[in-house]
CSV table of C-alpha atoms in Angstrom, one decimal:
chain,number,residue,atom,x,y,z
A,1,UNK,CA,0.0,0.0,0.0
A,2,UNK,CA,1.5,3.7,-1.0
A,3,UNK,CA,1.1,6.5,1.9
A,4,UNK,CA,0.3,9.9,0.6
A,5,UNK,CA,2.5,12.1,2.8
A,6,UNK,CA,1.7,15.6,3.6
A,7,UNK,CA,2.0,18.2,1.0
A,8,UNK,CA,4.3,20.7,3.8
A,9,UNK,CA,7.7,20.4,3.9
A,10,UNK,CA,8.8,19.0,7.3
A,11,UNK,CA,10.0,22.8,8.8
A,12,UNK,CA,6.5,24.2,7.5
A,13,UNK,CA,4.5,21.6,9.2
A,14,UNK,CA,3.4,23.8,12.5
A,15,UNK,CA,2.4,26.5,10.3
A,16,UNK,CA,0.2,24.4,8.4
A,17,UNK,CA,-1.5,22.7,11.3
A,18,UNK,CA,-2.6,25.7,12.5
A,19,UNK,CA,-3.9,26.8,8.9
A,20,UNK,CA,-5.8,23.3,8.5
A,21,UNK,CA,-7.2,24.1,12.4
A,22,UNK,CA,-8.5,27.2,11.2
A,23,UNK,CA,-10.2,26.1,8.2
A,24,UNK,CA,-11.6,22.9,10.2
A,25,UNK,CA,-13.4,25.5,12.6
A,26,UNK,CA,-15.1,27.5,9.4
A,27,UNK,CA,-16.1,24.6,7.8
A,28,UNK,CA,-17.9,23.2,11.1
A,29,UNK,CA,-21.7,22.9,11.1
A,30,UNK,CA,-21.6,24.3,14.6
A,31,UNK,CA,-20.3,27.8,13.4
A,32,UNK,CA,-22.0,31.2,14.7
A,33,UNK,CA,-24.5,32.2,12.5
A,34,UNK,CA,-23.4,35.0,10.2
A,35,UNK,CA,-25.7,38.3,10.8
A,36,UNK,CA,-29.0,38.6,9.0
A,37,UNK,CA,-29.3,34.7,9.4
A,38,UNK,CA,-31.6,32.5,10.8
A,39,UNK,CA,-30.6,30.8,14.0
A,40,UNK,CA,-31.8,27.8,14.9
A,41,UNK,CA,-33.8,26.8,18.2
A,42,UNK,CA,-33.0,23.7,20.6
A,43,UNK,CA,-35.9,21.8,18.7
A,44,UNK,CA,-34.6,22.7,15.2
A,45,UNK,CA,-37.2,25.3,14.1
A,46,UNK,CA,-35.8,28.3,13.1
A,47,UNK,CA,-36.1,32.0,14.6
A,48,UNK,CA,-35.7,35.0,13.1
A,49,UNK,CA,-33.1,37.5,13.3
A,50,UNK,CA,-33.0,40.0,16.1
A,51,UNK,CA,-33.3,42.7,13.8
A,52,UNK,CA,-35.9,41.8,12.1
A,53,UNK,CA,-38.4,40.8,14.9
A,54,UNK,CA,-41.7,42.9,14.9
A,55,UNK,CA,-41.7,45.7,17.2
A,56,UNK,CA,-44.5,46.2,19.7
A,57,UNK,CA,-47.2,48.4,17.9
A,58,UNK,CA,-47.4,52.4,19.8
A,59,UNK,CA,-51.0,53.0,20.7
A,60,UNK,CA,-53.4,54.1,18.1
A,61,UNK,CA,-55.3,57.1,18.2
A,62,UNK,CA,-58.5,55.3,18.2
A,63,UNK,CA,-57.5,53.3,21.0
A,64,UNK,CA,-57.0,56.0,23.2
A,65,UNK,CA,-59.8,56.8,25.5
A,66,UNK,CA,-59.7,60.7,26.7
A,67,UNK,CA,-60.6,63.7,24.5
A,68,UNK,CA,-60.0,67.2,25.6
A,69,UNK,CA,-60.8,70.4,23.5
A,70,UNK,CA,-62.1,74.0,22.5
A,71,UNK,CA,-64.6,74.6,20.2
A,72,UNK,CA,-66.4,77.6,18.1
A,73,UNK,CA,-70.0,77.8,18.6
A,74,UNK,CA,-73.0,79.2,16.3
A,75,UNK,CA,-76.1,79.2,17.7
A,76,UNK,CA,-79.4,79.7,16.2
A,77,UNK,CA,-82.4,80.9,18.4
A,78,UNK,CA,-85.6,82.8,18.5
A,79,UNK,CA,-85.3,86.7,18.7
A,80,UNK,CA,-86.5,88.4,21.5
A,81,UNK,CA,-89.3,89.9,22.4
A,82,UNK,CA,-89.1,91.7,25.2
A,83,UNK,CA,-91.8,94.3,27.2
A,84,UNK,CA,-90.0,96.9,28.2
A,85,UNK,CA,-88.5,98.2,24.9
A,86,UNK,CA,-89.7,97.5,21.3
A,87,UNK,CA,-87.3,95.6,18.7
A,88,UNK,CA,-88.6,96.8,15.1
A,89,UNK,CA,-89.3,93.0,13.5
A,90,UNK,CA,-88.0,94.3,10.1
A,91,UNK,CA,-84.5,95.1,11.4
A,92,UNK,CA,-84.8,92.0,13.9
A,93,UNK,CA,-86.3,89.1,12.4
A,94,UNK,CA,-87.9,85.9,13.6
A,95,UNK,CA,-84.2,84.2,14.4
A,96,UNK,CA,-80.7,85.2,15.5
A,97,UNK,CA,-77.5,83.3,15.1
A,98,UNK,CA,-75.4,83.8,18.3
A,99,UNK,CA,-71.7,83.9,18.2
A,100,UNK,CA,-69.5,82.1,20.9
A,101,UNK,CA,-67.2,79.4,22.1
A,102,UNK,CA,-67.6,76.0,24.2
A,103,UNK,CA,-65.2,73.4,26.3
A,104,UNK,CA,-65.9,69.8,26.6
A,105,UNK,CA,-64.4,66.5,27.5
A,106,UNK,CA,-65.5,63.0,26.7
A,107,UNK,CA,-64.2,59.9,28.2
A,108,UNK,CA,-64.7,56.6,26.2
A,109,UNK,CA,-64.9,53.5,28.1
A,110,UNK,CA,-66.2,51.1,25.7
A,111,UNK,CA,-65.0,51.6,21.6
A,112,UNK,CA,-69.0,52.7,20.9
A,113,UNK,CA,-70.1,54.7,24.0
A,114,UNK,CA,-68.8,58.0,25.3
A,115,UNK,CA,-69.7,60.0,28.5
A,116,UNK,CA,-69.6,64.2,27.6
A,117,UNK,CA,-69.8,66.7,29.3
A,118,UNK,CA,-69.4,70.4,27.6
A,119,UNK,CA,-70.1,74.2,28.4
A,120,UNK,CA,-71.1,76.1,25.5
A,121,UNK,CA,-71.8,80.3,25.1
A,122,UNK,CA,-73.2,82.7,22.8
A,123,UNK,CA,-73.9,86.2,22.3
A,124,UNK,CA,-76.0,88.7,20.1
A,125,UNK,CA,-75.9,92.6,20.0
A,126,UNK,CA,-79.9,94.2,18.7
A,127,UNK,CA,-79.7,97.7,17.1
A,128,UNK,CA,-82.0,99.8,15.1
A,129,UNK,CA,-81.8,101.6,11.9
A,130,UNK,CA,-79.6,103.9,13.0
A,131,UNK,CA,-76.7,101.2,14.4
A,132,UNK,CA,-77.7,101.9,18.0
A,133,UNK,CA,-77.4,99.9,20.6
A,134,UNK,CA,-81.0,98.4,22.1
A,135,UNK,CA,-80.0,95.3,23.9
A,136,UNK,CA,-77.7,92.4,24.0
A,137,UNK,CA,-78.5,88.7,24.6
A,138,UNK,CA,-75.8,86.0,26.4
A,139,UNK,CA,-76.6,82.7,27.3
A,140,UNK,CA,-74.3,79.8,28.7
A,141,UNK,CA,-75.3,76.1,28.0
A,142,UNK,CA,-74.1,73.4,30.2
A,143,UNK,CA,-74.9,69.5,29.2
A,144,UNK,CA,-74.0,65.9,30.2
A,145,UNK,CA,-74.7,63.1,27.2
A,146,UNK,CA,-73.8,59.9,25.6
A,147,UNK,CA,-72.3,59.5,22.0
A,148,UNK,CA,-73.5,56.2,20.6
A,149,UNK,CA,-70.6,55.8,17.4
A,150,UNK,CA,-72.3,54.0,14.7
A,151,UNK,CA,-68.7,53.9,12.7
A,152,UNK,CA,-65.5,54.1,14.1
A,153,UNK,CA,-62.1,53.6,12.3
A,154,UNK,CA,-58.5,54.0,12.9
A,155,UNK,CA,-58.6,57.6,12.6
A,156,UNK,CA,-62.4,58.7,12.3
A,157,UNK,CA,-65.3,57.9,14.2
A,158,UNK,CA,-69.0,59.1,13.7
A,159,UNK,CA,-71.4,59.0,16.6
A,160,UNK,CA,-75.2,60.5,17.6
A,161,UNK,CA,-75.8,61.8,21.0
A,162,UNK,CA,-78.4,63.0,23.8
A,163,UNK,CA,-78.5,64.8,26.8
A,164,UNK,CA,-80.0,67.3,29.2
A,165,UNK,CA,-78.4,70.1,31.2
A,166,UNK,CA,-79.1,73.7,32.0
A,167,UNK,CA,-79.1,77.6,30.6
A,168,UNK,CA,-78.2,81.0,32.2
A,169,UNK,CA,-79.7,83.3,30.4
A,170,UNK,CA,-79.2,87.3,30.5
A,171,UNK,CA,-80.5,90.3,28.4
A,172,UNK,CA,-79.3,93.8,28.6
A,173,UNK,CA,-81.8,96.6,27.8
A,174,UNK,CA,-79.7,100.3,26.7
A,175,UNK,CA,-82.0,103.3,27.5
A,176,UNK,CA,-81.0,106.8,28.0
A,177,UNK,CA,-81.5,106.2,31.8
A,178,UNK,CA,-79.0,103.5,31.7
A,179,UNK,CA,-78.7,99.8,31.5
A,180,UNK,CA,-81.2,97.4,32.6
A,181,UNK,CA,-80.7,93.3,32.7
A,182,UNK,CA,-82.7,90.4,33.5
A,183,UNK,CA,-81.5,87.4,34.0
A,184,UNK,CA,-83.3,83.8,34.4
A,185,UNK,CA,-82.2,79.8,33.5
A,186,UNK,CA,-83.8,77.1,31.5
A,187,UNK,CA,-83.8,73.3,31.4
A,188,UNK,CA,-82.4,71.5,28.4
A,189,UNK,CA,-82.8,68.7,26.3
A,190,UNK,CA,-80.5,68.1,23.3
A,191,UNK,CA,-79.7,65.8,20.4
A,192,UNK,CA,-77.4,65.5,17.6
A,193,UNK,CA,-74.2,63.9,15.6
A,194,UNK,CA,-71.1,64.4,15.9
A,195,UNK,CA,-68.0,63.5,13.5
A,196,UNK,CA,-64.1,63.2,15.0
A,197,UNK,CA,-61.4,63.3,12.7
A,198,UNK,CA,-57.8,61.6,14.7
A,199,UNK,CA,-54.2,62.2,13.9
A,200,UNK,CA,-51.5,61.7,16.1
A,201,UNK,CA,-52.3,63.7,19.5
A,202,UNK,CA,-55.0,65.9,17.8
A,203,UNK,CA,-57.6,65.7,16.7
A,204,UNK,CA,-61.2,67.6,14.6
A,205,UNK,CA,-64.3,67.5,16.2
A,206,UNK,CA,-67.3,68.7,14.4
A,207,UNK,CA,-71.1,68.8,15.9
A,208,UNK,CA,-74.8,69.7,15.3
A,209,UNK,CA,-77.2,69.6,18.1
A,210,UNK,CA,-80.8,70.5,18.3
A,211,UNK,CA,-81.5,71.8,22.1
A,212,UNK,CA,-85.1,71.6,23.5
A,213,UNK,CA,-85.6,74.5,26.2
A,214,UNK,CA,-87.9,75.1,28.8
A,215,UNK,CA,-87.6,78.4,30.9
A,216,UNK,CA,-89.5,79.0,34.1
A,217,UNK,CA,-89.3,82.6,34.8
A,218,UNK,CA,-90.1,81.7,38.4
A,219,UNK,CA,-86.2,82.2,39.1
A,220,UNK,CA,-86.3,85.5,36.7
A,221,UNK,CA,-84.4,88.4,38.3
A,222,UNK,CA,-84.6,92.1,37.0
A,223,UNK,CA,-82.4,95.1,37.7
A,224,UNK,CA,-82.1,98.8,36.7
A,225,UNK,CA,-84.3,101.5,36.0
A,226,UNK,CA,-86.5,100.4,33.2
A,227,UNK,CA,-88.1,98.0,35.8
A,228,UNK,CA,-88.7,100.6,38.5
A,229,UNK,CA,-92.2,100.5,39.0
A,230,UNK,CA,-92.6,98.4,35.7
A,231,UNK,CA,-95.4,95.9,35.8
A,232,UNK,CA,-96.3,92.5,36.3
A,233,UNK,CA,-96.5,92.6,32.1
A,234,UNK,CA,-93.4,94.9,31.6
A,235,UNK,CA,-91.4,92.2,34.0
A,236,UNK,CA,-92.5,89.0,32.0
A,237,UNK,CA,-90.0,86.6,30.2
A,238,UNK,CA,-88.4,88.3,26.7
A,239,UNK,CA,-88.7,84.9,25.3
A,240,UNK,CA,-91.4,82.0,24.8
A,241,UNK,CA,-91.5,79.5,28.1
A,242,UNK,CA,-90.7,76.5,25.3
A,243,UNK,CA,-88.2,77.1,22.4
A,244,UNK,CA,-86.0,75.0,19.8
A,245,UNK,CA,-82.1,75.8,19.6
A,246,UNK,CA,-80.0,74.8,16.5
A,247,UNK,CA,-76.0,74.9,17.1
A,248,UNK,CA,-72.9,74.0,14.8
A,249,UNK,CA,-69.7,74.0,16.4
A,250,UNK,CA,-66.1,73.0,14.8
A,251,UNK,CA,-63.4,71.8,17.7
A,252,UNK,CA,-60.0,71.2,18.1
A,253,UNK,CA,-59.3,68.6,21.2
A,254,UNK,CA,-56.3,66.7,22.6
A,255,UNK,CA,-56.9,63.1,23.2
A,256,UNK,CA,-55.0,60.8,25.6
């Protein structure tokens, strides 16, 4: 039998061992996995890289359950017509949109309920032909409700809602003797959809309500001198006992 001898001279031998150890370690099965590979588990299944495993997803805005905000607030009512002073009808009219703003938080503890609550305001100047000032008309309209979403996604949600709550009410009469007010609340009723549009932290809120009001002048205060020694008929409510509010409001809110 012929013996193949090794291909190193006899003074190169130690160097090649070493180069053969070297290569023997490379070529082992058992080797590190090179990065970007899979590595295998003690059963033989594989796992993926560590830089490639799925990160845990950051809350979406949908999912979050607190919404803060400020809103502008139009609000269409009746005209007054008060006793003490007369409002021409053709510089009046039957309705007046009052101007104002509103704050309100809602708190979502299911995904299609919502518990609100919300303050809103308006305001209204009357003048005659001539720009002067007759009277002015500010109300403030506090509410608790549901929102019942009927469609909810990622980043918009659509809801209707209901209430009740309360008014302050307050009219200013301007006279050359000087200013009188009156001042008197109302119980509410309300209905109406709402429409949220969610980016990251902020978010759109849009709303239309229809209020139901019922005001019980039994509470009615007066002050000045256009009720001095006014009557019974001079003193009564500047507004019908039940009336029908329409208000549009467009919001911006934070929600956590």
């Amino acid at each position: 039998m012929t013996t193949v001898g090794s291909p190193c001279a006899p003074s190169l031998r130690p160097t090649c061992a070493i180069v053969l150890a070297v290569a023997a370690a490379f070529a082992s099965p058992a080797r590190a996995a090179e990065p970007g590979a899979e590595a295998e588990t003690a059963d033989g299944a594989s796992e993926p890289p560590e830089n490639t495993k799925r990160r845990p997803r950051a809350t979406a805005p949908s999912d979050r359950r607190f919404l803060v905000g400020l809103e502008g607030v139009v609000i269409q009512a009746p005209a007054l017509r008060p006793h003490v002073i007369r409002l021409d009808p053709r510089f009046v009219g039957n309705s007046v949109a009052l101007g104002g703003a509103g704050l309100f938080g809602r708190f979502r503890p299911v995904p299609i309920l919502a518990v609100e609550l919300s303050v809103r305001s308006g305001s209204v100047a009357y003048r005659d032909r001539d720009k002067d000032k007759l009277a002015s008309e500010d109300m403030l309209l506090a509410t608790t409700g549901l929102l019942l979403y009927l469609a909810h996604a990622e980043r918009a949600r659509l809801a209707v809602d209901g209430g009740l709550g309360g008014q302050f009410h307050r009219v200013a009469y301007f006279s050359k003797g000087g200013k009188s007010v009156q001042r008197f609340g109302a119980f509410l009723l309300h209905t109406g959809l709402d429409a949220e549009f969610l980016l990251s932290r902020v978010a759109f809120v849009l709303s239309v309500r229809t209020y139901g009001v019922v005001t019980d002048d039994r509470a009615m205060t007066t002050k000045g001198p256009l009720f001095e020694g006014a009557t019974a008929a001079d003193r009564a409510l500047p507004v019908a006992t039940f009336q029908t509010y329409v208000a549009a409001s467009a919001g911006l809110a934070y929600h956590f």
